[in-house]
Amino acid sequence: MSTHAFLSPSASHRWLVCPPSAKLCAKATDQSSEYAKQGTDAHSLCAYLIEKALGRDVSDPTENLDYYDQEMQQCAEGYADFVIEEYGKTRQSCGDAEVMVEQKVDFSRWVKGGTGTADCIILSDGTAEVIDFKYGLGIMVSADSEEHGGNPQLMCYCLGVLEMFDGIYDIDTLKMVIYQPRRENVSIYTMSKTELLRWAEDILAPTALLAAEGKGEFKAGTHCQFCRAKATCRKRAEYNLELAKYDFEMPDELEDYEIDDILMKVDQLTAWASDVKEYALNQALLGVDYSHFKVVEGRSNRKYTSEEDVAQAVTDAGYDPYEKKLLGITAMAALLGKKKFEELLGGMVYKPPGKPTLVSKSDRRLALKNTAQTDFKE
Ligand code: SF4
């Protein structure tokens, strides 16, 4: 297997933290998820809409998209508008600004076999902007990161951009943008060329070398959820099972600082446990015999054999088999379109306060006032 297959920019946030994961992942089979296929379709639509807006000769891919729907259309249109707006702003200061869509970039000077495809690049004198479209909903993606400054995937693309275009545009600043419409997230981070090249030399290149050779330290953390070895990795198991130490710690009840410690890990712990369960089920279905576990048929609910036949039978008997329900907000917005929705229903939509939820202090939401404590004091 070539190094390029596993030292990909999109997985760089993982292999930069846990270099040997790259080789471990390369051994596992690549099962492209439904979400990934949906993302690929959305990217095709995005690329088409930008090229079309720029007046280029492109063909509409819509009829070949398996996952195309109204939401995808709206997200892609929003993204294309954003790109064109960014391009317009750039052109005000640089008449030679250029937009590249789905541009292959090569940063193999630092990462052996390192290539990738940047969704969109806007080039102008002094600045290169790399815009990455994320169709995923699950995780909010940021253009910056604590460990590297910027998002490492975008930083790899920016290195590729420097390799190709620095000579032509004399780039000194790199602007990285994540556009994630389904989370209403537009995240921007700017970095100088000097900073980027220093990171590439000091961090990226040496770590990529370790990763390519399967060397370096295993390190578990939130990045494990994107690792193909996540169910069987020993390091991740050790990391999560560290919680077992609370079984034999001295006091009978946990102190607040210990609860704090557990809360820090509990999401990862439950994610790990369900990854192991899912893996074990698949293995058992393939014939692996676990001494304490067996596969049985899960619970199921009764179903109609044919909804049409049921509706007909109930209607013939003189009853109405259907219930009438108001469309939900998302479906209603899709039916009416954003503008009409605002016009007709803007004043009839409200957001009730959410249930109190315990989250990490790094979460951007403001902390709720502790009402129980205040009441008590009063
Ligand atoms: S599961 Fe986590 S610790 Fe294990 S190889 Fe993957 S990223 Fe590294």
Coordinates of C-alpha atoms and ligand atoms in Angstrom, one line a residue:
M1 CA 0.0 0.0 0.0
S2 CA 1.3 3.4 -0.8
T3 CA 1.9 5.9 2.0
H4 CA -0.5 8.3 0.3
A5 CA -3.4 6.0 1.1
F6 CA -3.0 6.6 4.8
L7 CA -1.2 9.9 5.3
S8 CA -4.2 11.8 4.0
P9 CA -4.8 15.5 5.0
S10 CA -8.3 14.7 6.2
A11 CA -6.9 12.2 8.7
S12 CA -3.9 14.3 9.6
H13 CA -5.5 15.5 12.9
R14 CA -5.4 11.9 14.0
W15 CA -2.0 10.7 12.7
L16 CA -0.3 13.9 13.9
V17 CA -1.4 13.0 17.5
C18 CA -1.1 9.3 17.2
P19 CA 1.5 8.5 14.4
P20 CA 1.3 4.7 14.5
S21 CA -2.5 4.8 13.9
A22 CA -1.8 5.5 10.2
K23 CA -0.3 2.0 9.6
L24 CA -3.0 0.4 11.8
C25 CA -5.7 2.1 9.8
A26 CA -4.1 1.1 6.5
K27 CA -4.5 -2.6 7.5
A28 CA -8.3 -2.2 8.1
T29 CA -10.7 -2.3 5.1
D30 CA -12.1 0.9 3.9
Q31 CA -15.8 0.9 4.3
S32 CA -17.1 4.1 2.8
S33 CA -20.1 5.1 4.9
E34 CA -23.4 6.4 3.7
Y35 CA -22.4 9.8 5.2
A36 CA -19.2 9.8 3.2
K37 CA -21.1 9.1 0.0
Q38 CA -23.7 11.8 0.8
G39 CA -20.7 14.2 1.3
T40 CA -19.3 13.3 -2.0
D41 CA -22.6 14.1 -3.8
A42 CA -22.8 17.4 -1.9
H43 CA -19.3 18.3 -3.0
S44 CA -20.1 17.6 -6.7
L45 CA -23.1 19.8 -6.5
C46 CA -21.1 22.6 -4.8
A47 CA -18.3 22.4 -7.4
Y48 CA -20.9 22.6 -10.2
L49 CA -22.7 25.6 -8.7
I50 CA -19.5 27.6 -8.2
E51 CA -18.2 26.9 -11.7
K52 CA -21.6 27.8 -13.1
A53 CA -21.7 31.1 -11.2
L54 CA -18.3 31.9 -12.6
G55 CA -19.7 31.4 -16.1
R56 CA -17.6 28.3 -16.8
D57 CA -18.8 25.5 -19.1
V58 CA -19.9 22.6 -16.7
S59 CA -22.6 20.0 -16.8
D60 CA -25.2 19.6 -14.1
P61 CA -24.4 16.5 -12.0
T62 CA -27.8 16.4 -10.2
E63 CA -29.4 13.5 -12.0
N64 CA -26.5 11.3 -11.1
L65 CA -26.5 12.1 -7.4
D66 CA -27.9 9.3 -5.3
Y67 CA -28.4 11.5 -2.2
Y68 CA -29.6 14.7 -3.8
D69 CA -32.4 16.5 -1.9
Q70 CA -33.7 19.9 -1.1
E71 CA -31.5 20.3 1.9
M72 CA -28.4 19.5 -0.2
Q73 CA -29.4 22.0 -2.8
Q74 CA -29.9 24.8 -0.2
C75 CA -26.5 24.0 1.5
A76 CA -24.7 23.9 -1.8
E77 CA -26.3 27.2 -3.0
G78 CA -25.3 28.9 0.3
Y79 CA -21.8 27.7 -0.1
A80 CA -21.5 28.8 -3.7
D81 CA -22.9 32.2 -2.7
F82 CA -20.3 32.4 0.1
V83 CA -17.4 31.6 -2.3
I84 CA -18.6 34.1 -4.9
E85 CA -18.9 36.8 -2.2
E86 CA -15.3 36.0 -1.0
Y87 CA -14.1 36.1 -4.6
G88 CA -15.8 39.5 -5.1
K89 CA -14.2 41.0 -2.0
T90 CA -10.8 39.7 -3.1
R91 CA -11.2 41.1 -6.6
Q92 CA -11.7 44.6 -5.1
S93 CA -8.0 44.6 -4.1
C94 CA -6.6 42.3 -6.7
G95 CA -7.9 42.3 -10.3
D96 CA -6.0 39.1 -11.1
A97 CA -7.7 37.1 -8.3
E98 CA -8.5 33.5 -9.4
V99 CA -10.8 30.8 -8.2
M100 CA -9.8 27.2 -8.4
V101 CA -12.4 24.5 -7.7
E102 CA -11.6 20.9 -6.6
Q103 CA -7.9 21.6 -7.1
K104 CA -5.5 18.8 -6.6
V105 CA -2.6 19.9 -4.3
D106 CA 0.7 18.2 -3.6
F107 CA 2.6 18.7 -0.3
S108 CA 4.8 15.7 -0.7
R109 CA 7.9 17.8 0.1
W110 CA 6.8 17.4 3.8
V111 CA 4.7 14.2 3.7
K112 CA 5.7 11.3 1.6
G113 CA 3.0 10.8 -1.0
G114 CA 1.1 13.8 0.4
T115 CA -1.6 14.9 -1.9
G116 CA -5.2 16.1 -1.5
T117 CA -8.0 17.9 -3.2
A118 CA -8.9 21.4 -2.0
D119 CA -12.6 22.3 -2.4
C120 CA -11.9 25.8 -3.3
I121 CA -8.9 28.1 -3.5
I122 CA -9.0 31.9 -4.1
L123 CA -5.7 33.3 -5.1
S124 CA -4.7 36.9 -5.0
D125 CA -1.5 38.9 -4.6
G126 CA -0.3 38.2 -1.1
T127 CA -3.1 36.0 0.1
A128 CA -4.4 32.5 -0.7
E129 CA -7.7 31.5 0.7
V130 CA -8.6 27.8 1.1
I131 CA -12.3 27.1 1.6
D132 CA -13.4 23.6 2.8
F133 CA -17.0 22.5 2.6
K134 CA -18.1 20.1 5.3
Y135 CA -21.5 18.5 4.8
G136 CA -21.3 16.5 8.0
L137 CA -23.6 17.3 11.0
G138 CA -22.1 15.2 13.7
I139 CA -19.0 17.2 14.7
M140 CA -18.6 21.0 14.5
V141 CA -15.3 21.5 12.6
S142 CA -13.1 24.5 13.3
A143 CA -10.5 26.2 11.1
D144 CA -8.2 26.5 14.1
S145 CA -6.8 24.0 16.5
E146 CA -5.1 24.3 19.9
E147 CA -2.2 22.0 18.9
H148 CA -1.3 23.4 15.5
G149 CA -2.8 26.9 15.3
G150 CA -4.8 26.1 12.1
N151 CA -6.8 23.0 11.2
P152 CA -4.1 20.6 10.0
Q153 CA -6.1 19.4 7.0
L154 CA -6.3 22.9 5.7
M155 CA -2.7 23.6 6.6
C156 CA -1.7 20.7 4.4
Y157 CA -3.8 22.1 1.5
C158 CA -2.2 25.5 2.1
L159 CA 1.3 24.0 1.8
G160 CA 0.2 22.4 -1.5
V161 CA -1.1 25.9 -2.6
L162 CA 2.3 27.4 -1.8
E163 CA 4.1 24.7 -3.8
M164 CA 2.0 25.5 -6.8
F165 CA 1.2 29.2 -6.8
D166 CA 3.6 31.0 -4.5
G167 CA 5.9 32.0 -7.4
I168 CA 3.0 33.5 -9.3
Y169 CA 1.1 35.3 -6.5
D170 CA 3.9 36.0 -4.0
I171 CA 1.8 34.7 -1.1
D172 CA 2.5 35.8 2.4
T173 CA -0.8 35.0 4.2
L174 CA -3.0 31.9 4.2
K175 CA -6.7 32.2 5.0
M176 CA -8.4 29.0 6.0
V177 CA -12.2 28.7 6.0
I178 CA -14.5 25.9 7.1
Y179 CA -18.0 26.2 5.7
Q180 CA -20.3 23.8 7.5
P181 CA -23.9 24.8 6.6
R182 CA -25.8 22.1 8.5
R183 CA -24.2 23.3 11.8
E184 CA -24.5 27.0 10.7
N185 CA -20.8 27.1 11.2
V186 CA -18.3 29.3 9.2
S187 CA -14.9 29.2 10.9
I188 CA -12.0 31.3 9.7
Y189 CA -8.3 31.2 10.6
T190 CA -5.4 33.2 9.2
M191 CA -1.8 32.3 9.3
S192 CA 1.4 33.7 7.9
K193 CA 3.5 31.8 5.4
T194 CA 6.4 31.9 7.8
E195 CA 4.3 30.3 10.6
L196 CA 2.9 27.6 8.2
L197 CA 6.4 26.7 6.9
R198 CA 7.8 26.5 10.4
W199 CA 5.0 24.1 11.4
A200 CA 5.6 22.0 8.3
E201 CA 9.3 21.7 9.0
D202 CA 9.1 21.3 12.8
I203 CA 5.9 19.2 13.3
L204 CA 4.4 17.9 10.1
A205 CA 7.5 16.5 8.3
P206 CA 9.0 14.6 11.3
T207 CA 5.6 13.3 12.4
A208 CA 4.7 12.1 8.9
L209 CA 8.0 10.3 8.8
L210 CA 7.2 8.4 12.0
A211 CA 3.7 7.7 10.8
A212 CA 4.9 6.3 7.5
E213 CA 7.2 3.9 9.3
G214 CA 4.6 2.9 11.9
K215 CA 6.7 4.5 14.6
G216 CA 5.9 7.0 17.4
E217 CA 3.7 6.8 20.4
F218 CA 0.1 5.6 20.4
K219 CA -2.0 8.3 22.0
A220 CA -5.7 7.9 22.6
G221 CA -8.2 10.8 22.8
T222 CA -11.2 12.2 21.0
H223 CA -9.5 11.7 17.6
C224 CA -9.9 7.9 18.1
Q225 CA -13.5 8.1 16.9
F226 CA -12.1 8.5 13.3
C227 CA -9.7 5.7 13.6
R228 CA -10.4 2.4 11.8
A229 CA -8.6 0.5 14.7
K230 CA -10.8 2.1 17.3
A231 CA -12.5 -1.1 18.4
T232 CA -9.4 -3.2 18.8
C233 CA -6.7 -0.7 19.7
R234 CA -5.1 -1.6 23.0
K235 CA -4.0 1.9 23.8
R236 CA -7.6 3.1 23.5
A237 CA -8.8 0.3 25.7
E238 CA -6.1 1.1 28.4
Y239 CA -7.0 4.8 28.2
N240 CA -10.7 4.1 28.8
L241 CA -10.2 1.3 31.3
E242 CA -8.2 3.7 33.5
L243 CA -11.6 4.6 34.9
A244 CA -11.6 1.2 36.6
K245 CA -9.1 2.6 39.1
Y246 CA -12.0 4.2 40.9
D247 CA -13.2 0.7 42.0
F248 CA -10.4 0.4 44.5
E249 CA -9.6 4.0 45.5
M250 CA -9.8 4.6 49.2
P251 CA -12.9 6.6 50.0
D252 CA -16.3 4.9 49.7
E253 CA -17.7 7.8 47.7
L254 CA -16.2 9.7 44.9
E255 CA -15.0 13.2 45.6
D256 CA -16.1 16.1 43.3
Y257 CA -12.6 16.3 41.6
E258 CA -12.9 12.6 40.7
I259 CA -16.4 13.1 39.2
D260 CA -14.9 15.9 37.2
D261 CA -12.2 13.5 36.0
I262 CA -14.8 10.9 35.0
L263 CA -17.0 13.5 33.2
M264 CA -14.0 14.5 31.2
K265 CA -13.8 11.0 29.8
V266 CA -17.3 9.7 29.9
D267 CA -18.3 10.5 26.3
Q268 CA -15.2 8.8 25.0
L269 CA -15.8 5.9 27.3
T270 CA -19.3 5.3 26.1
A271 CA -18.2 5.8 22.4
W272 CA -15.4 3.2 22.9
A273 CA -17.8 0.7 24.6
S274 CA -20.2 0.9 21.7
D275 CA -17.4 0.6 19.2
V276 CA -16.2 -2.6 20.9
K277 CA -19.8 -4.0 21.0
E278 CA -20.4 -3.3 17.4
Y279 CA -17.1 -4.8 16.4
A280 CA -17.8 -7.9 18.5
L281 CA -21.3 -8.4 17.0
N282 CA -19.8 -8.3 13.5
Q283 CA -17.1 -10.8 14.5
A284 CA -19.6 -13.1 16.2
L285 CA -21.8 -13.0 13.0
L286 CA -18.6 -14.1 11.2
G287 CA -18.3 -17.1 13.5
V288 CA -16.1 -15.9 16.3
D289 CA -17.1 -17.6 19.6
Y290 CA -16.9 -15.4 22.7
S291 CA -17.0 -17.5 25.9
H292 CA -19.6 -15.3 27.7
F293 CA -21.6 -14.0 24.8
K294 CA -23.9 -15.3 22.0
V295 CA -25.9 -13.7 19.2
V296 CA -29.7 -13.8 19.5
E297 CA -32.6 -12.2 17.6
G298 CA -33.2 -8.7 19.0
R299 CA -36.6 -7.3 20.0
S300 CA -38.9 -6.1 17.2
N301 CA -42.2 -4.3 16.8
R302 CA -45.3 -5.5 14.9
K303 CA -45.6 -4.1 11.4
Y304 CA -48.2 -4.0 8.6
T305 CA -47.5 -6.3 5.7
S306 CA -48.8 -3.6 3.3
E307 CA -49.7 0.0 4.3
E308 CA -51.9 0.4 1.2
D309 CA -53.9 -2.8 2.0
V310 CA -54.4 -1.7 5.6
A311 CA -55.6 1.8 4.5
Q312 CA -58.0 0.2 2.1
A313 CA -59.4 -2.3 4.6
V314 CA -60.0 0.4 7.2
T315 CA -61.5 2.8 4.7
D316 CA -63.9 0.1 3.5
A317 CA -64.9 -0.5 7.1
G318 CA -66.0 3.1 7.3
Y319 CA -63.1 4.6 9.3
D320 CA -60.4 7.1 8.5
P321 CA -57.0 5.4 8.8
Y322 CA -54.9 8.5 8.5
E323 CA -53.9 11.2 11.1
K324 CA -53.3 14.7 9.9
K325 CA -50.1 16.4 11.3
L326 CA -48.6 19.8 10.9
L327 CA -45.2 19.7 9.1
G328 CA -42.2 20.2 11.3
I329 CA -40.1 23.4 10.9
T330 CA -37.5 21.9 8.7
A331 CA -40.0 20.3 6.4
M332 CA -42.1 23.4 6.3
A333 CA -39.1 25.6 5.5
A334 CA -38.3 23.2 2.6
L335 CA -41.9 23.4 1.4
L336 CA -42.2 27.2 1.5
G337 CA -38.6 28.2 0.8
K338 CA -36.6 30.3 3.3
K339 CA -38.0 33.7 2.2
K340 CA -41.7 32.7 2.2
F341 CA -41.2 30.9 5.5
E342 CA -39.9 34.1 7.1
E343 CA -42.6 36.1 5.6
L344 CA -45.5 33.9 6.7
L345 CA -44.2 32.3 9.9
G346 CA -41.3 34.4 11.1
G347 CA -43.4 35.7 14.0
M348 CA -44.8 32.3 14.9
V349 CA -41.6 30.5 15.6
Y350 CA -39.8 30.6 18.9
K351 CA -37.1 28.7 20.6
P352 CA -37.9 27.4 24.1
P353 CA -35.1 27.2 26.6
G354 CA -33.2 23.9 26.4
K355 CA -32.9 21.4 29.2
P356 CA -29.9 22.1 31.5
T357 CA -27.0 20.0 30.1
L358 CA -23.6 19.5 31.5
V359 CA -20.9 20.2 28.9
S360 CA -17.2 20.9 28.9
K361 CA -16.1 24.5 29.9
S362 CA -14.5 24.8 26.4
D363 CA -18.1 24.8 25.0
R364 CA -18.9 28.3 23.6
R365 CA -22.3 28.6 25.2
L366 CA -22.7 30.8 28.3
A367 CA -23.0 28.9 31.6
L368 CA -26.5 29.0 33.2
K369 CA -26.8 30.7 36.5
N370 CA -27.0 28.2 39.3
T371 CA -30.6 28.8 40.2
A372 CA -30.9 26.0 42.8
Q373 CA -28.0 27.6 44.8
T374 CA -29.4 31.1 44.5
D375 CA -32.9 30.0 45.7
F376 CA -31.3 28.1 48.6
K377 CA -29.3 31.2 49.7
E378 CA -32.4 33.4 49.5
Ligands
SF4_1 S1 -7.7 4.1 18.4 FE1 -6.7 6.0 19.0 S2 -4.9 5.4 20.2 FE2 -5.5 3.6 18.9 S3 -4.4 3.8 17.0 FE3 -6.4 4.8 16.7 S4 -6.0 7.0 17.2 FE4 -4.3 5.8 18.0

